[in-house]
Amino acid sequence: MNIYTRMIIVLTSIGLISGAFLAGVGTLTKNRIALNKQREINEAIMTVVSGAQISSKIYEERDLAVYKVNNEENELLGYAVYAGGVGFQDKIYLMFGVNPEITRIYSLTVLEQKETPGLGAKITSEKDFLQFWKNRDCTKEITLHKPAVNSPEQLSPSEVNIITGATISSEAVVNIVNLALEKIRALKNEGKL
Amino acid sequence: MAEKTISNEFTKGLWSENPIFRQLLGLCPTLAVTNAVVNGLAMGAATTFVLLFSSIVISSIKKLIPNQVRIASFIVVIATFVTVADRFLAAFFPDISKALGPYVPLIVVNCIILGRQEAFSSKNPVFRSIIDALGMGIGFTISLLILSSIREILGNGTFFGIPLTGAWFKPWLIMILPPGAFFTLGLLMGIFKYLDKKRK
């Protein structure tokens, strides 16, 4: 057989067999991967809106999704907002819960981040960062409190604590939240929520 | 080179031809993912899996592959198994998959794997290739474990996420940042070299 024909036949066969094999693997794992993602979102909703039982996605755009959250008696508890934006090294994706009037943030959790380990990555730490996001007044813009304080009582209602050594990451989270709040308020006024 | 015994074929990956400390191959994932032991272990396991199955396939079909397209064929086979490993981690170990980020797909370009196919599997029978792949894979995994243990304990005060040190210990942040990886790797390489010299 001509060497060129052989090269073409061998490479094509390897490619075809690999492709078929991967298609199989992809089909087998696809559902599970989607399920993982869904479970992560559901867990986050439960964390940011306490008492959440039923949630449904009511709005989605790039880097923003809004979930309507109801309790067992089907009363509206508020909204869980999934938002993403630029962090220090890569995009940060987070979720926070707000009341139905969008005047109060219940709490916040970070879903995805690639900030510096030990510094910016503290945005996922309850003790260093997340505890200061509980019950914030969001009628005004959320602002950062500098320098860092030790307990949430030392902050005014619309302030959150900064992480020492990770100003950019802290600011990034605040910006993502403020931007998302602005957007969902606009959506609310348009009657889309 | 004289014909090696099967046990030699295995142990060379652990010490005399250790992929990280002796061949200095695959350093990019080595430096990048060894900030926690669990990441090091997952990376080692994923690489070993890809190496083992690629070696089996390549050594079985080596006679069919024309010399001119051998590298392309190797890469397609390797990429296939890397994708399998990537999907598997994403489906069953989502947290680890997230922590390793782009480094799982990047196993494709890990020189250890292509290097073993070119230097070993394409010239040796299947059984020997399996032994070689296991030796190299385990050697790589152990090296990652040593590196990540040192970095996690010093940089975070934990081992496998379990706190080891009391509150008195201030973690050396630099150890889990990139410079810590270079320092640790350099020192370990020196120690390896020293021990090797002493052995001779």
XYZ file of C-alpha atoms in Angstrom:
393
model
C 0.000 0.000 0.000
C 1.147 3.499 -0.773
C 2.547 5.174 2.332
C 0.281 8.223 1.937
C -2.830 6.120 1.729
C -1.723 4.247 4.790
C -1.100 7.443 6.737
C -4.533 8.748 5.838
C -6.250 5.494 6.697
C -4.490 5.105 10.047
C -5.041 8.682 11.220
C -8.646 8.701 10.059
C -9.402 5.434 11.823
C -7.778 6.575 15.041
C -9.744 9.808 14.854
C -13.027 8.052 14.157
C -12.586 5.469 16.903
C -11.580 8.158 19.414
C -14.511 10.324 18.382
C -16.995 7.498 18.756
C -15.542 6.539 22.113
C -15.722 10.119 23.375
C -19.271 10.524 22.160
C -20.152 7.536 24.321
C -18.344 8.894 27.366
C -19.932 12.315 26.807
C -23.428 10.856 26.725
C -22.799 8.826 29.855
C -21.497 11.739 31.920
C -23.573 14.616 30.508
C -26.586 14.191 32.769
C -24.519 13.777 35.856
C -22.502 16.905 35.147
C -25.690 18.908 34.586
C -27.110 17.446 37.790
C -24.010 18.496 39.749
C -24.394 22.033 38.497
C -28.087 22.078 39.375
C -27.447 20.689 42.840
C -24.798 23.310 43.469
C -27.252 26.063 42.510
C -29.981 24.572 44.713
C -27.665 24.311 47.686
C -26.581 27.908 47.160
C -30.216 29.059 47.058
C -30.878 27.314 50.371
C -27.832 29.001 51.875
C -28.689 32.521 50.775
C -32.435 32.463 51.458
C -33.172 30.638 54.688
C -36.299 28.525 54.634
C -36.164 28.189 50.865
C -38.153 25.216 49.625
C -39.302 25.897 46.109
C -37.287 27.874 43.634
C -37.646 28.552 39.960
C -35.550 30.453 37.503
C -37.466 33.493 36.335
C -34.830 35.446 34.484
C -31.497 34.744 32.836
C -28.953 36.704 30.895
C -25.171 36.639 30.584
C -23.653 36.499 34.086
C -26.996 37.041 35.786
C -29.804 34.728 36.766
C -32.701 35.380 39.122
C -34.496 32.639 41.007
C -37.822 33.209 42.692
C -37.754 31.549 46.099
C -40.816 30.371 47.999
C -41.215 28.623 51.332
C -43.271 25.516 52.097
C -46.546 27.464 52.203
C -45.701 28.882 48.803
C -45.186 32.388 50.143
C -42.617 34.508 48.343
C -39.475 34.747 50.474
C -37.466 36.748 48.000
C -35.089 36.234 45.146
C -31.824 34.392 44.841
C -29.551 36.215 42.438
C -26.735 34.432 40.616
C -24.204 36.918 39.314
C -20.734 36.876 37.860
C -18.077 39.471 37.186
C -14.399 40.164 36.958
C -12.290 39.303 39.994
C -8.563 39.649 40.553
C -7.463 36.710 38.390
C -10.578 35.291 36.834
C -14.312 35.700 36.980
C -16.077 35.359 40.294
C -19.527 33.780 40.381
C -21.632 34.258 43.464
C -25.173 34.060 44.692
C -27.028 36.267 47.121
C -30.547 36.359 48.469
C -32.697 39.501 48.645
C -36.148 40.140 50.085
C -39.104 40.619 47.676
C -38.828 44.449 47.935
C -35.094 44.334 47.170
C -34.247 46.401 50.225
C -32.304 43.808 52.162
C -29.645 41.241 51.331
C -30.204 38.067 53.341
C -26.774 36.573 52.770
C -24.172 35.765 50.154
C -22.161 32.789 49.020
C -19.375 32.461 46.453
C -19.777 29.671 43.901
C -16.716 29.972 41.715
C -13.483 31.898 42.098
C -9.828 31.622 41.250
C -8.488 34.340 43.533
C -5.066 34.112 45.212
C -5.045 31.250 47.721
C -4.804 32.570 51.256
C -5.632 36.154 50.278
C -8.356 36.800 47.724
C -9.679 33.281 48.173
C -10.841 34.379 51.628
C -13.974 35.662 49.907
C -15.235 32.098 50.363
C -14.486 32.134 54.090
C -17.408 32.511 56.460
C -15.257 33.967 59.234
C -13.287 36.453 57.149
C -15.875 37.625 54.696
C -19.266 35.994 54.279
C -20.545 36.579 57.819
C -20.337 40.318 57.176
C -22.812 39.980 54.313
C -25.676 38.785 56.489
C -28.689 41.125 56.587
C -27.337 44.101 54.695
C -29.472 47.092 53.877
C -29.359 47.493 50.113
C -31.562 50.533 49.653
C -28.252 52.350 49.109
C -25.187 51.001 47.351
C -23.219 48.474 49.353
C -19.884 49.909 50.391
C -16.693 48.422 51.809
C -15.557 49.190 55.306
C -11.843 49.981 55.520
C -9.902 48.976 57.559
C -11.207 45.521 58.376
C -13.210 45.092 61.574
C -13.721 41.980 63.657
C -17.459 41.783 64.145
C -20.489 42.654 62.007
C -21.819 45.009 64.728
C -19.058 47.475 63.928
C -20.409 48.027 60.437
C -23.170 50.342 59.356
C -26.169 48.539 57.768
C -25.090 48.975 54.171
C -21.409 48.254 54.729
C -19.476 45.030 54.393
C -16.029 44.193 55.673
C -12.923 44.366 53.522
C -10.337 41.549 53.517
C -6.915 42.827 54.528
C -4.503 42.150 51.678
C -7.249 41.454 49.192
C -8.780 44.820 48.404
C -9.324 44.007 44.740
C -11.151 40.759 45.434
C -13.326 42.409 48.099
C -14.141 45.294 45.776
C -14.893 42.874 42.956
C -17.546 41.114 45.033
C -19.108 44.427 46.068
C -19.166 45.614 42.448
C -20.766 42.403 41.224
C -23.475 42.692 43.890
C -24.159 46.390 43.286
C -24.384 45.870 39.547
C -26.694 42.893 39.962
C -28.899 44.858 42.377
C -29.178 47.666 39.871
C -30.162 45.215 37.168
C -32.783 43.373 39.194
C -34.308 46.650 40.339
C -34.663 47.645 36.714
C -36.219 44.264 35.991
C -38.608 44.721 38.883
C -39.670 48.145 37.568
C -40.266 46.645 34.156
C -42.458 44.095 35.848
C -40.293 41.177 34.804
C -39.804 39.800 38.308
C 21.280 -0.887 27.015
C 21.013 -4.347 28.518
C 17.607 -5.974 28.715
C 15.940 -4.852 31.931
C 14.020 -7.081 34.274
C 10.316 -6.403 34.754
C 10.872 -5.111 38.292
C 13.542 -2.753 36.971
C 11.091 -1.491 34.402
C 8.778 -0.562 37.257
C 11.195 0.876 39.788
C 13.067 3.094 37.339
C 10.026 5.412 37.303
C 10.175 5.718 41.062
C 13.814 6.655 41.426
C 16.493 6.485 38.738
C 14.252 7.874 35.970
C 11.689 9.622 38.159
C 9.752 11.861 35.760
C 9.846 14.967 37.948
C 13.085 14.832 39.893
C 15.297 13.118 37.314
C 13.767 13.772 33.909
C 12.298 17.168 34.851
C 9.233 16.446 32.742
C 5.701 17.661 33.349
C 6.808 20.517 35.578
C 3.979 22.864 34.663
C 1.172 20.864 36.333
C 3.626 19.914 39.064
C 4.196 23.516 40.030
C 0.622 24.606 39.486
C -1.544 22.078 41.277
C 0.537 21.059 44.272
C -0.902 23.679 46.633
C -3.057 21.029 48.315
C -2.469 17.307 48.775
C -5.861 16.332 47.401
C -5.162 18.256 44.176
C -1.744 16.635 43.854
C -3.250 13.202 44.341
C -6.038 13.816 41.821
C -3.579 15.154 39.253
C -1.277 12.179 39.819
C -4.130 9.710 39.499
C -5.525 11.361 36.360
C -2.083 11.434 34.739
C -1.410 7.808 35.655
C -4.761 6.799 34.171
C -4.045 8.603 30.907
C -0.481 7.297 30.774
C -1.521 3.711 31.430
C -4.309 3.550 28.857
C -2.387 5.489 26.222
C 0.531 3.100 26.672
C -1.722 0.062 26.308
C -3.298 1.400 23.120
C -0.081 2.674 21.562
C 1.923 -0.452 22.277
C -0.892 -2.605 20.838
C -1.220 -0.665 17.591
C 2.409 0.433 17.194
C 2.967 -1.766 14.122
C 0.015 -0.218 12.295
C 1.100 3.389 12.719
C 3.345 4.728 9.937
C 6.387 6.483 11.345
C 5.493 9.839 9.758
C 2.199 10.209 11.612
C 3.174 8.611 14.890
C 3.201 11.830 16.964
C -0.195 12.872 15.625
C -1.578 9.421 16.387
C -0.137 9.465 19.910
C -1.651 12.857 20.608
C -5.109 11.824 19.415
C -5.018 8.741 21.630
C -3.727 10.735 24.603
C -6.302 13.498 24.082
C -9.060 10.907 24.047
C -8.108 9.531 27.449
C -7.555 13.005 28.870
C -11.079 13.963 27.845
C -12.390 10.798 29.487
C -10.535 11.696 32.705
C -11.810 15.276 32.536
C -15.467 14.248 32.077
C -15.158 11.599 34.759
C -13.815 14.091 37.306
C -16.465 16.656 36.390
C -19.207 14.058 36.813
C -18.066 12.298 39.957
C -15.667 14.657 41.724
C -16.928 18.139 40.840
C -14.977 19.845 43.633
C -11.649 18.385 42.550
C -12.474 19.092 38.930
C -13.067 22.724 39.857
C -9.876 22.981 41.887
C -7.736 21.558 39.080
C -9.419 23.832 36.553
C -7.668 23.898 33.184
C -4.887 21.569 34.323
C -6.861 18.422 33.598
C -7.315 19.162 29.876
C -3.673 20.261 29.864
C -2.558 16.714 30.701
C -2.661 16.296 26.903
C 0.545 18.274 26.613
C 2.228 16.728 29.651
C 5.611 15.679 28.284
C 5.740 12.616 30.497
C 2.922 10.984 28.560
C 4.048 11.777 25.030
C 7.631 11.078 26.118
C 6.787 7.574 27.328
C 4.897 6.767 24.136
C 7.765 7.930 21.971
C 10.551 6.462 24.092
C 8.934 3.296 25.352
C 5.459 2.114 24.312
C 6.127 2.484 20.598
C 9.120 0.145 20.921
C 8.081 -2.355 23.581
C 5.428 -5.058 24.015
C 2.144 -4.334 25.784
C 2.996 -5.924 29.113
C 6.280 -4.069 29.504
C 4.573 -0.826 28.515
C 1.961 -1.327 31.221
C 4.672 -1.859 33.834
C 6.585 1.172 32.576
C 3.458 3.348 32.591
C 2.558 2.252 36.118
C 6.083 2.936 37.363
C 6.217 6.385 35.766
C 2.668 7.234 36.855
C 3.245 6.191 40.431
C 6.626 7.932 40.484
C 4.910 11.101 39.272
C 2.102 10.768 41.818
C 4.497 10.191 44.724
C 6.553 13.210 43.686
C 3.401 15.352 43.565
C 2.370 14.043 46.973
C 5.724 14.921 48.544
C 5.647 18.389 47.028
C 2.023 19.089 47.905
C 2.361 17.730 51.456
C 5.203 20.120 52.192
C 3.359 23.027 50.619
C 0.008 22.345 52.239
C 1.424 21.760 55.723
C 3.640 24.842 55.700
C 1.357 27.064 53.655
C -1.973 26.214 55.172
C -1.258 24.261 58.359
C -3.358 21.353 57.093
C -2.841 17.917 55.536
C -5.628 16.631 53.275
C -7.638 19.541 54.648
C -7.270 18.283 58.231
C -5.798 20.935 60.541
C -2.443 19.769 61.838
C -1.101 22.749 63.671
C -2.555 24.796 66.472
C -3.492 28.441 66.433
C 0.115 29.375 67.244
C 1.176 28.442 63.733
C 1.081 31.251 61.223
C 0.864 29.603 57.775
C 3.610 30.553 55.342
C 1.387 32.005 52.706
C 4.200 31.993 50.163
C 4.253 28.197 50.172
C 0.855 27.912 48.479
C 1.654 30.729 46.054
C 3.728 30.030 42.924
C 7.115 30.973 44.450
C 6.596 28.317 47.131
C 6.271 25.716 44.390
C 9.601 26.720 42.868
C 11.395 26.832 46.216
C 10.094 23.428 47.266
C 10.770 21.790 43.915
C 14.298 23.216 43.798
C 15.125 22.048 47.317
C 13.666 18.588 46.749
C 15.591 18.245 43.525
C 18.778 19.131 45.377
C 18.033 16.573 48.086
C 17.269 13.933 45.451
C 20.530 14.630 43.675
C 22.471 14.517 46.943
C 20.927 11.186 47.996
C 21.627 9.758 44.574
C 25.251 10.783 44.710
C 25.620 9.237 48.159
C 24.128 5.984 46.925
C 26.722 5.580 44.224
